[in-house]
Amino acid sequence: NAGVMQNPRHLVRRRGQEARLRCSPMKGHSHVYWYRQLPEEGLKFMVYLQKENIIDESGMPKERFSAEFPKEGPSILRIQQVVRGDSAAYFCASSPPENWGSYNEQFFGPGTRLTVL
Amino acid sequence: GQQVMQIPQYQHVQEGEDFTTYCNSSTTLSNIQWYKQRPGGHPVFLIQLVKSGEVKKQKRLTFQFGEAKKNSSLHITATQTTDVGTYFCAGVIQGAQKLVFGQGTRLTINP
């Protein structure tokens, strides 16, 4: 059973370009979460998605950032018109479709390290 | 603002010394999880605590959940170089469907 996969592992973009980060959850997992981690800092929740639905996007910046988890294919985190402050590690995590009364661990992918020049 | 605070931010110890990191929430937690992130790696789940006052052990690691379900701690006995990394607590705020991570405690060890 493959773990959570993210690609690319490293992404370099110039200011103003678009960044697309992909996440394939573990097999059987229907919940996907995106986090951002700045150097020497903790993980900041961005968005929680289930298939074709955004459940909680309270951590997403209002502009330039969007996320989706289509019926088929990976979850995508899209950053438009990147700025230097977007440079960070972006982690995706997945969990199985349990209800919150029996909340389970989140399985993290290896992350995408985004560098904006 | 930050709802889960973790201290200390950094801890450097001699190999063989003990280590403790503390996690405090401003609101009651449904449960709390602990993760470890090695340098350059990704967070890896260690444990989940659910019950008030719960204590769990994993070899040299002891995890506690406070009676009020607002604080937690991780204690490592006799640290080894393999314990190096950043330890994060993550709480599920009651009524919210997401994990809120603490800032983490970065542990470095002098062999």
PDB file of C-alpha atoms in Angstrom:
ATOM      1  CA  ASN A   1       0.000   0.000   0.000  1.00  0.00           C
ATOM      2  CA  ALA A   2       1.770   3.090  -1.223  1.00  0.00           C
ATOM      3  CA  GLY A   3       1.893   6.039   1.102  1.00  0.00           C
ATOM      4  CA  VAL A   4       0.771   9.575   0.371  1.00  0.00           C
ATOM      5  CA  MET A   5       2.511  10.792  -2.754  1.00  0.00           C
ATOM      6  CA  GLN A   6       3.311  14.369  -3.610  1.00  0.00           C
ATOM      7  CA  ASN A   7       4.893  15.830  -6.675  1.00  0.00           C
ATOM      8  CA  PRO A   8       6.968  17.560  -7.510  1.00  0.00           C
ATOM      9  CA  ARG A   9       9.238  17.242  -4.493  1.00  0.00           C
ATOM     10  CA  HIS A  10      10.960  20.487  -5.347  1.00  0.00           C
ATOM     11  CA  LEU A  11       9.535  23.322  -7.406  1.00  0.00           C
ATOM     12  CA  VAL A  12      11.215  26.556  -8.402  1.00  0.00           C
ATOM     13  CA  ARG A  13       9.146  29.399  -9.768  1.00  0.00           C
ATOM     14  CA  ARG A  14       9.783  33.021 -10.627  1.00  0.00           C
ATOM     15  CA  ARG A  15       7.602  35.739  -9.167  1.00  0.00           C
ATOM     16  CA  GLY A  16       4.322  35.973 -11.044  1.00  0.00           C
ATOM     17  CA  GLN A  17       4.291  32.378 -12.279  1.00  0.00           C
ATOM     18  CA  GLU A  18       1.841  29.697 -11.231  1.00  0.00           C
ATOM     19  CA  ALA A  19       2.645  26.756  -8.970  1.00  0.00           C
ATOM     20  CA  ARG A  20       0.685  23.502  -9.082  1.00  0.00           C
ATOM     21  CA  LEU A  21       1.245  20.991  -6.319  1.00  0.00           C
ATOM     22  CA  ARG A  22      -0.192  17.488  -6.543  1.00  0.00           C
ATOM     23  CA  CYS A  23      -1.150  15.044  -3.850  1.00  0.00           C
ATOM     24  CA  SER A  24      -2.329  11.455  -4.200  1.00  0.00           C
ATOM     25  CA  PRO A  25      -3.754  10.184  -0.918  1.00  0.00           C
ATOM     26  CA  MET A  26      -3.264   6.698   0.393  1.00  0.00           C
ATOM     27  CA  LYS A  27      -5.491   4.075  -1.150  1.00  0.00           C
ATOM     28  CA  GLY A  28      -8.889   4.110   0.497  1.00  0.00           C
ATOM     29  CA  HIS A  29      -8.441   7.570   2.005  1.00  0.00           C
ATOM     30  CA  SER A  30     -11.027  10.111   0.994  1.00  0.00           C
ATOM     31  CA  HIS A  31      -9.951  13.016   3.224  1.00  0.00           C
ATOM     32  CA  VAL A  32      -7.110  15.281   2.146  1.00  0.00           C
ATOM     33  CA  TYR A  33      -5.516  18.139   4.053  1.00  0.00           C
ATOM     34  CA  TRP A  34      -2.975  20.706   2.931  1.00  0.00           C
ATOM     35  CA  TYR A  35      -0.508  22.396   5.278  1.00  0.00           C
ATOM     36  CA  ARG A  36       2.162  25.012   4.810  1.00  0.00           C
ATOM     37  CA  GLN A  37       5.399  24.996   6.770  1.00  0.00           C
ATOM     38  CA  LEU A  38       7.787  27.923   6.785  1.00  0.00           C
ATOM     39  CA  PRO A  39      11.412  27.257   7.781  1.00  0.00           C
ATOM     40  CA  GLU A  40      11.792  26.665  11.522  1.00  0.00           C
ATOM     41  CA  GLU A  41       8.035  26.944  12.020  1.00  0.00           C
ATOM     42  CA  GLY A  42       5.090  24.673  12.631  1.00  0.00           C
ATOM     43  CA  LEU A  43       2.471  23.382  10.268  1.00  0.00           C
ATOM     44  CA  LYS A  44      -0.271  25.790   9.314  1.00  0.00           C
ATOM     45  CA  PHE A  45      -3.547  24.258   8.232  1.00  0.00           C
ATOM     46  CA  MET A  46      -4.712  25.495   4.850  1.00  0.00           C
ATOM     47  CA  VAL A  47      -7.604  23.421   3.590  1.00  0.00           C
ATOM     48  CA  TYR A  48      -9.500  20.187   4.165  1.00  0.00           C
ATOM     49  CA  LEU A  49     -11.131  18.449   1.225  1.00  0.00           C
ATOM     50  CA  GLN A  50     -13.127  15.354   0.497  1.00  0.00           C
ATOM     51  CA  LYS A  51     -13.806  14.092  -2.990  1.00  0.00           C
ATOM     52  CA  GLU A  52     -15.263  16.976  -5.013  1.00  0.00           C
ATOM     53  CA  ASN A  53     -15.918  19.012  -1.870  1.00  0.00           C
ATOM     54  CA  ILE A  54     -14.067  21.663   0.081  1.00  0.00           C
ATOM     55  CA  ILE A  55     -14.945  21.070   3.710  1.00  0.00           C
ATOM     56  CA  ASP A  56     -12.869  23.741   5.437  1.00  0.00           C
ATOM     57  CA  GLU A  57     -10.732  26.358   3.708  1.00  0.00           C
ATOM     58  CA  SER A  58     -10.357  28.662   6.680  1.00  0.00           C
ATOM     59  CA  GLY A  59      -6.559  28.542   6.425  1.00  0.00           C
ATOM     60  CA  MET A  60      -6.338  29.465   2.775  1.00  0.00           C
ATOM     61  CA  PRO A  61      -5.257  32.967   1.830  1.00  0.00           C
ATOM     62  CA  LYS A  62      -8.185  34.805   0.258  1.00  0.00           C
ATOM     63  CA  GLU A  63      -6.404  35.470  -3.016  1.00  0.00           C
ATOM     64  CA  ARG A  64      -4.213  33.494  -5.416  1.00  0.00           C
ATOM     65  CA  PHE A  65      -4.624  30.146  -3.617  1.00  0.00           C
ATOM     66  CA  SER A  66      -7.095  27.444  -4.564  1.00  0.00           C
ATOM     67  CA  ALA A  67      -7.454  23.729  -3.971  1.00  0.00           C
ATOM     68  CA  GLU A  68      -9.453  20.912  -5.455  1.00  0.00           C
ATOM     69  CA  PHE A  69      -9.888  17.192  -5.040  1.00  0.00           C
ATOM     70  CA  PRO A  70     -11.678  15.893  -8.142  1.00  0.00           C
ATOM     71  CA  LYS A  71     -13.577  12.664  -8.410  1.00  0.00           C
ATOM     72  CA  GLU A  72     -10.693  11.192 -10.375  1.00  0.00           C
ATOM     73  CA  GLY A  73      -7.055  12.075  -9.964  1.00  0.00           C
ATOM     74  CA  PRO A  74      -4.950  13.770  -7.331  1.00  0.00           C
ATOM     75  CA  SER A  75      -5.714  16.747  -5.166  1.00  0.00           C
ATOM     76  CA  ILE A  76      -4.232  19.958  -6.519  1.00  0.00           C
ATOM     77  CA  LEU A  77      -3.081  23.006  -4.617  1.00  0.00           C
ATOM     78  CA  ARG A  78      -2.725  25.902  -7.015  1.00  0.00           C
ATOM     79  CA  ILE A  79      -0.920  29.149  -6.305  1.00  0.00           C
ATOM     80  CA  GLN A  80      -1.291  31.864  -8.879  1.00  0.00           C
ATOM     81  CA  GLN A  81       1.124  34.761  -9.361  1.00  0.00           C
ATOM     82  CA  VAL A  82       3.546  33.468  -6.765  1.00  0.00           C
ATOM     83  CA  VAL A  83       5.477  35.864  -4.544  1.00  0.00           C
ATOM     84  CA  ARG A  84       8.643  35.305  -2.525  1.00  0.00           C
ATOM     85  CA  GLY A  85       6.596  34.904   0.641  1.00  0.00           C
ATOM     86  CA  ASP A  86       5.003  31.773  -0.810  1.00  0.00           C
ATOM     87  CA  SER A  87       8.333  29.954  -0.508  1.00  0.00           C
ATOM     88  CA  ALA A  88       7.705  27.136   1.942  1.00  0.00           C
ATOM     89  CA  ALA A  89       7.220  23.408   2.261  1.00  0.00           C
ATOM     90  CA  TYR A  90       3.683  22.332   1.417  1.00  0.00           C
ATOM     91  CA  PHE A  91       2.570  19.069   2.955  1.00  0.00           C
ATOM     92  CA  CYS A  92      -0.435  17.033   2.049  1.00  0.00           C
ATOM     93  CA  ALA A  93      -1.933  14.531   4.466  1.00  0.00           C
ATOM     94  CA  SER A  94      -4.725  12.013   4.107  1.00  0.00           C
ATOM     95  CA  SER A  95      -6.941  10.049   6.441  1.00  0.00           C
ATOM     96  CA  PRO A  96      -9.553   7.339   6.014  1.00  0.00           C
ATOM     97  CA  PRO A  97     -13.274   8.142   5.910  1.00  0.00           C
ATOM     98  CA  GLU A  98     -13.892   7.759   9.648  1.00  0.00           C
ATOM     99  CA  ASN A  99     -16.267  10.000  11.486  1.00  0.00           C
ATOM    100  CA  TRP A 100     -14.858  12.522  13.898  1.00  0.00           C
ATOM    101  CA  GLY A 101     -15.964  10.537  16.876  1.00  0.00           C
ATOM    102  CA  SER A 102     -13.133   8.135  16.153  1.00  0.00           C
ATOM    103  CA  TYR A 103     -10.647  10.533  14.694  1.00  0.00           C
ATOM    104  CA  ASN A 104      -7.618   8.863  13.198  1.00  0.00           C
ATOM    105  CA  GLU A 105      -4.093   9.869  12.466  1.00  0.00           C
ATOM    106  CA  GLN A 106      -3.146  11.778   9.388  1.00  0.00           C
ATOM    107  CA  PHE A 107      -0.611  10.284   7.018  1.00  0.00           C
ATOM    108  CA  PHE A 108       1.707  12.878   5.563  1.00  0.00           C
ATOM    109  CA  GLY A 109       3.320  12.958   2.179  1.00  0.00           C
ATOM    110  CA  PRO A 110       6.986  13.909   1.686  1.00  0.00           C
ATOM    111  CA  GLY A 111       6.064  17.498   0.867  1.00  0.00           C
ATOM    112  CA  THR A 112       6.767  19.881  -1.976  1.00  0.00           C
ATOM    113  CA  ARG A 113       9.452  22.459  -1.326  1.00  0.00           C
ATOM    114  CA  LEU A 114       8.494  25.575  -3.255  1.00  0.00           C
ATOM    115  CA  THR A 115      11.116  28.219  -3.908  1.00  0.00           C
ATOM    116  CA  VAL A 116      10.100  31.509  -5.477  1.00  0.00           C
ATOM    117  CA  LEU A 117      12.925  33.470  -7.032  1.00  0.00           C
TER     118      LEU A 117
ATOM    119  CA  GLY B   1      -4.555  33.299  16.301  1.00  0.00           C
ATOM    120  CA  GLN B   2      -2.543  30.372  17.537  1.00  0.00           C
ATOM    121  CA  GLN B   3      -4.775  28.151  19.662  1.00  0.00           C
ATOM    122  CA  VAL B   4      -2.253  25.460  20.531  1.00  0.00           C
ATOM    123  CA  MET B   5       0.962  26.620  22.137  1.00  0.00           C
ATOM    124  CA  GLN B   6       3.984  24.431  22.544  1.00  0.00           C
ATOM    125  CA  ILE B   7       7.089  25.013  24.651  1.00  0.00           C
ATOM    126  CA  PRO B   8       9.997  25.108  24.541  1.00  0.00           C
ATOM    127  CA  GLN B   9      10.647  26.015  20.931  1.00  0.00           C
ATOM    128  CA  TYR B  10      14.147  24.540  21.084  1.00  0.00           C
ATOM    129  CA  GLN B  11      15.818  22.076  23.419  1.00  0.00           C
ATOM    130  CA  HIS B  12      19.400  20.906  23.309  1.00  0.00           C
ATOM    131  CA  VAL B  13      20.435  18.026  25.570  1.00  0.00           C
ATOM    132  CA  GLN B  14      23.329  15.698  26.121  1.00  0.00           C
ATOM    133  CA  GLU B  15      22.713  12.153  25.000  1.00  0.00           C
ATOM    134  CA  GLY B  16      21.252  10.228  27.892  1.00  0.00           C
ATOM    135  CA  GLU B  17      19.466  13.212  29.421  1.00  0.00           C
ATOM    136  CA  ASP B  18      15.694  13.413  29.589  1.00  0.00           C
ATOM    137  CA  PHE B  19      13.543  15.701  27.450  1.00  0.00           C
ATOM    138  CA  THR B  20      10.038  17.083  27.879  1.00  0.00           C
ATOM    139  CA  THR B  21       7.855  19.201  25.631  1.00  0.00           C
ATOM    140  CA  TYR B  22       4.572  20.770  26.710  1.00  0.00           C
ATOM    141  CA  CYS B  23       1.462  21.610  24.777  1.00  0.00           C
ATOM    142  CA  ASN B  24      -1.318  23.963  25.911  1.00  0.00           C
ATOM    143  CA  SER B  25      -4.610  24.830  24.302  1.00  0.00           C
ATOM    144  CA  SER B  26      -6.799  27.828  24.982  1.00  0.00           C
ATOM    145  CA  THR B  27      -9.870  25.644  24.457  1.00  0.00           C
ATOM    146  CA  THR B  28     -10.873  22.110  25.341  1.00  0.00           C
ATOM    147  CA  LEU B  29      -9.619  19.481  22.944  1.00  0.00           C
ATOM    148  CA  SER B  30     -11.503  16.441  21.720  1.00  0.00           C
ATOM    149  CA  ASN B  31      -8.212  14.609  21.442  1.00  0.00           C
ATOM    150  CA  ILE B  32      -4.559  15.313  20.902  1.00  0.00           C
ATOM    151  CA  GLN B  33      -2.010  13.737  18.626  1.00  0.00           C
ATOM    152  CA  TRP B  34       1.768  13.833  18.608  1.00  0.00           C
ATOM    153  CA  TYR B  35       3.963  13.796  15.521  1.00  0.00           C
ATOM    154  CA  LYS B  36       7.697  13.669  14.934  1.00  0.00           C
ATOM    155  CA  GLN B  37       9.440  15.314  12.014  1.00  0.00           C
ATOM    156  CA  ARG B  38      13.052  14.459  11.309  1.00  0.00           C
ATOM    157  CA  PRO B  39      15.211  17.200   9.724  1.00  0.00           C
ATOM    158  CA  GLY B  40      14.273  17.452   6.060  1.00  0.00           C
ATOM    159  CA  GLY B  41      11.465  14.946   6.499  1.00  0.00           C
ATOM    160  CA  HIS B  42       7.727  14.944   6.944  1.00  0.00           C
ATOM    161  CA  PRO B  43       5.613  14.589  10.097  1.00  0.00           C
ATOM    162  CA  VAL B  44       5.058  11.041  11.251  1.00  0.00           C
ATOM    163  CA  PHE B  45       2.270  10.116  13.626  1.00  0.00           C
ATOM    164  CA  LEU B  46       3.369   8.899  17.063  1.00  0.00           C
ATOM    165  CA  ILE B  47       0.233   8.594  19.151  1.00  0.00           C
ATOM    166  CA  GLN B  48      -3.267   9.825  19.890  1.00  0.00           C
ATOM    167  CA  LEU B  49      -4.700  10.576  23.335  1.00  0.00           C
ATOM    168  CA  VAL B  50      -8.443  10.816  23.806  1.00  0.00           C
ATOM    169  CA  LYS B  51      -9.398  10.419  27.449  1.00  0.00           C
ATOM    170  CA  SER B  52      -9.006  12.958  30.217  1.00  0.00           C
ATOM    171  CA  GLY B  53      -5.893  12.150  32.268  1.00  0.00           C
ATOM    172  CA  GLU B  54      -4.742   9.496  29.815  1.00  0.00           C
ATOM    173  CA  VAL B  55      -1.129   8.326  29.942  1.00  0.00           C
ATOM    174  CA  LYS B  56       0.442   6.215  27.225  1.00  0.00           C
ATOM    175  CA  LYS B  57       3.946   4.861  26.880  1.00  0.00           C
ATOM    176  CA  GLN B  58       5.995   3.835  23.888  1.00  0.00           C
ATOM    177  CA  LYS B  59       9.345   2.480  25.071  1.00  0.00           C
ATOM    178  CA  ARG B  60      11.192   5.583  26.316  1.00  0.00           C
ATOM    179  CA  LEU B  61       8.380   7.979  25.362  1.00  0.00           C
ATOM    180  CA  THR B  62       5.589   8.885  27.798  1.00  0.00           C
ATOM    181  CA  PHE B  63       2.580  10.887  26.655  1.00  0.00           C
ATOM    182  CA  GLN B  64       0.075  12.540  28.967  1.00  0.00           C
ATOM    183  CA  PHE B  65      -3.249  14.268  28.414  1.00  0.00           C
ATOM    184  CA  GLY B  66      -4.391  16.684  31.093  1.00  0.00           C
ATOM    185  CA  GLU B  67      -7.497  16.226  33.202  1.00  0.00           C
ATOM    186  CA  ALA B  68      -9.133  19.279  31.633  1.00  0.00           C
ATOM    187  CA  LYS B  69      -8.132  18.132  28.139  1.00  0.00           C
ATOM    188  CA  LYS B  70      -6.374  21.413  27.518  1.00  0.00           C
ATOM    189  CA  ASN B  71      -2.756  20.361  27.889  1.00  0.00           C
ATOM    190  CA  SER B  72      -0.461  17.509  27.067  1.00  0.00           C
ATOM    191  CA  SER B  73       3.161  16.544  27.403  1.00  0.00           C
ATOM    192  CA  LEU B  74       5.695  14.257  25.820  1.00  0.00           C
ATOM    193  CA  HIS B  75       8.582  13.022  27.919  1.00  0.00           C
ATOM    194  CA  ILE B  76      11.565  11.118  26.547  1.00  0.00           C
ATOM    195  CA  THR B  77      13.745   9.242  29.004  1.00  0.00           C
ATOM    196  CA  ALA B  78      17.467   8.848  28.330  1.00  0.00           C
ATOM    197  CA  THR B  79      17.543  10.474  24.906  1.00  0.00           C
ATOM    198  CA  GLN B  80      19.395   8.872  22.026  1.00  0.00           C
ATOM    199  CA  THR B  81      20.707  10.478  18.846  1.00  0.00           C
ATOM    200  CA  THR B  82      17.846   8.873  16.934  1.00  0.00           C
ATOM    201  CA  ASP B  83      15.431  11.074  18.906  1.00  0.00           C
ATOM    202  CA  VAL B  84      16.643  14.177  17.074  1.00  0.00           C
ATOM    203  CA  GLY B  85      13.850  16.031  15.303  1.00  0.00           C
ATOM    204  CA  THR B  86      10.916  18.328  15.865  1.00  0.00           C
ATOM    205  CA  TYR B  87       8.028  17.099  17.967  1.00  0.00           C
ATOM    206  CA  PHE B  88       4.604  18.537  17.258  1.00  0.00           C
ATOM    207  CA  CYS B  89       1.423  18.259  19.210  1.00  0.00           C
ATOM    208  CA  ALA B  90      -1.804  18.618  17.265  1.00  0.00           C
ATOM    209  CA  GLY B  91      -5.187  19.080  18.861  1.00  0.00           C
ATOM    210  CA  VAL B  92      -8.677  18.643  17.560  1.00  0.00           C
ATOM    211  CA  ILE B  93     -10.629  21.606  18.908  1.00  0.00           C
ATOM    212  CA  GLN B  94     -14.060  20.507  20.093  1.00  0.00           C
ATOM    213  CA  GLY B  95     -16.579  21.225  17.375  1.00  0.00           C
ATOM    214  CA  ALA B  96     -13.972  21.774  14.664  1.00  0.00           C
ATOM    215  CA  GLN B  97     -13.027  19.205  12.061  1.00  0.00           C
ATOM    216  CA  LYS B  98      -9.332  19.890  11.749  1.00  0.00           C
ATOM    217  CA  LEU B  99      -6.046  19.451  13.525  1.00  0.00           C
ATOM    218  CA  VAL B 100      -4.404  22.533  14.987  1.00  0.00           C
ATOM    219  CA  PHE B 101      -0.670  22.062  15.278  1.00  0.00           C
ATOM    220  CA  GLY B 102       1.574  23.545  17.910  1.00  0.00           C
ATOM    221  CA  GLN B 103       4.719  25.302  16.768  1.00  0.00           C
ATOM    222  CA  GLY B 104       6.819  22.280  17.616  1.00  0.00           C
ATOM    223  CA  THR B 105       9.823  21.672  19.839  1.00  0.00           C
ATOM    224  CA  ARG B 106      13.060  21.107  18.027  1.00  0.00           C
ATOM    225  CA  LEU B 107      15.259  18.627  19.859  1.00  0.00           C
ATOM    226  CA  THR B 108      18.975  18.472  19.212  1.00  0.00           C
ATOM    227  CA  ILE B 109      21.312  16.079  20.997  1.00  0.00           C
ATOM    228  CA  ASN B 110      24.987  16.237  21.795  1.00  0.00           C
ATOM    229  CA  PRO B 111      26.415  12.715  21.460  1.00  0.00           C
TER     230      PRO B 111
END
